[in-house]
Amino acid sequence: MAKVIRSIDWETFDKLRGSEKRAYFTRGGNIFHIIMSQQFDRKFLDEICALATKIRGISKGNKGVTFLQSLLQGKRAMLYFVQPSTRTFLSFMAACQILGIHCSEVRDTSTSSEMKGESQEDTVRTFSSYVDLIVMRHYQAGFAERIAFLLNQTSRPVPVINAGSGKDQHPTQALLDIYTLHRSFENYGGIDGKRIAFVGDLKRGRTVRSLVYLLRNYEGVKLYFVTPQELQMGEDLKEYLREQKVRFEETSSFEEVVPYVDAVYMTRIQDEYDKAGESKRIAYSAYHFKKEYLKILPPNAIIMHPLPRREEIPVEIDDDKRAMYWRQVRNGMWIRVTLIATLFRKDKDIKEY
Ligand code: NCD
């Protein structure tokens, strides 16, 4: 399967469904590129959650820190981030440092040969020659995927991690969100059967899209999409959920769902994708988590946010024990360590430590 698919052209590949592309992002049966959430199954999700917890434990002692740093010593990563980002960038950089990987960075292409008319594909391919891993954030949906496809045709492919691709996907954020849900519900039956509300700009929020794709791996979950009319979840994803038999409901009334959910996933309005300032005309304050909601939110429910936040969550809420967004940030670093270690087949060494 993997062999056949490797010989196809980009146009044919591009039209395949996520699940059909899965084999293309693996090598010898192991995950090689991290591009889209559809490539992950339940077994993988359970394994990385367990491994992340193990790594966190190992990192608590000096000996453990040295062990982790020795795992990928001498490897080099390129952080190619041409769309604004500081937190995800730093999270990946910290994750690389924990594993002993050296990082180089490209953040601004105005000083590169792209200015001389070189294609972005050629630029990335050139840079790939100097490194063992590419972590990529790009404003264009599908760009990281295209680079992974392109590198697969070369004699020296290196793994590509999608760290955010336009309005489309942000799979590592979704994996850290899964890890946060997993840890929060560890003593409450796990993620299976949980009711999760996604609130705000679901039309352009890539973190929600990637997380929703992952949630099809859990039994009996129920999703609520709480949005203004203008920012509803894309039809493609709703169609996917219908096919996968994942239950979901759409509503514009936030307050009504708060008492019935196990998790609330807040998002900011993604106005950087506006064409003509249309976000300003949307009454977004109805999609803010009001302080009063703390009284009606169930005691074991959690509040999540990928950050950065604006007014969606007032700072007073940070002290509530159900607020998980600062933990998400920390979990993100550990999940990225776990993913990178797994791509380089170091999972076994870690399990045996
Ligand atoms: C998110 C993103 O970039 O999509 N941020 C992040 O990676 N933590 C969410 C956002 O920008 O709203």
mmCIF file of N, CA and C in Angstrom, residues 3-10 12-14 16 24 149 153:
data_model
loop_
_atom_site.group_PDB
_atom_site.id
_atom_site.type_symbol
_atom_site.label_atom_id
_atom_site.label_comp_id
_atom_site.label_asym_id
_atom_site.label_seq_id
_atom_site.Cartn_x
_atom_site.Cartn_y
_atom_site.Cartn_z
ATOM 1 N N LYS A 3 3.861 1.543 -0.747
ATOM 2 C CA LYS A 3 4.706 1.577 -1.918
ATOM 3 C C LYS A 3 3.967 2.132 -3.135
ATOM 4 N N VAL A 4 2.775 1.635 -3.334
ATOM 5 C CA VAL A 4 1.979 2.063 -4.484
ATOM 6 C C VAL A 4 1.730 3.566 -4.412
ATOM 7 N N ILE A 5 1.294 3.999 -3.234
ATOM 8 C CA ILE A 5 0.912 5.389 -3.073
ATOM 9 C C ILE A 5 2.100 6.337 -3.257
ATOM 10 N N ARG A 6 3.307 5.849 -2.974
ATOM 11 C CA ARG A 6 4.492 6.680 -3.125
ATOM 12 C C ARG A 6 4.757 7.065 -4.577
ATOM 13 N N SER A 7 4.217 6.279 -5.503
ATOM 14 C CA SER A 7 4.539 6.565 -6.889
ATOM 15 C C SER A 7 3.481 7.450 -7.572
ATOM 16 N N ILE A 8 2.539 7.995 -6.839
ATOM 17 C CA ILE A 8 1.524 8.811 -7.505
ATOM 18 C C ILE A 8 1.936 10.281 -7.564
ATOM 19 N N ASP A 9 1.253 11.036 -8.444
ATOM 20 C CA ASP A 9 1.599 12.454 -8.547
ATOM 21 C C ASP A 9 0.774 13.273 -7.549
ATOM 22 N N TRP A 10 1.200 14.506 -7.361
ATOM 23 C CA TRP A 10 0.594 15.363 -6.337
ATOM 24 C C TRP A 10 -0.901 15.567 -6.583
ATOM 25 N N THR A 12 -3.144 13.688 -7.945
ATOM 26 C CA THR A 12 -3.922 12.509 -7.550
ATOM 27 C C THR A 12 -3.914 12.377 -6.029
ATOM 28 N N PHE A 13 -2.741 12.564 -5.461
ATOM 29 C CA PHE A 13 -2.599 12.429 -4.005
ATOM 30 C C PHE A 13 -3.482 13.444 -3.278
ATOM 31 N N ASP A 14 -3.428 14.667 -3.771
ATOM 32 C CA ASP A 14 -4.141 15.775 -3.138
ATOM 33 C C ASP A 14 -5.641 15.477 -3.009
ATOM 34 N N LEU A 16 -7.033 12.568 -2.505
ATOM 35 C CA LEU A 16 -7.365 11.445 -1.619
ATOM 36 C C LEU A 16 -7.953 11.938 -0.298
ATOM 37 N N TYR A 24 0.946 7.215 3.548
ATOM 38 C CA TYR A 24 1.986 8.039 2.960
ATOM 39 C C TYR A 24 2.807 8.796 4.000
ATOM 40 N N PHE A 149 5.119 15.449 0.963
ATOM 41 C CA PHE A 149 4.959 14.702 -0.284
ATOM 42 C C PHE A 149 6.230 14.827 -1.133
ATOM 43 N N GLN A 153 9.663 11.971 -2.176
ATOM 44 C CA GLN A 153 10.159 11.567 -3.502
ATOM 45 C C GLN A 153 11.678 11.687 -3.597
#
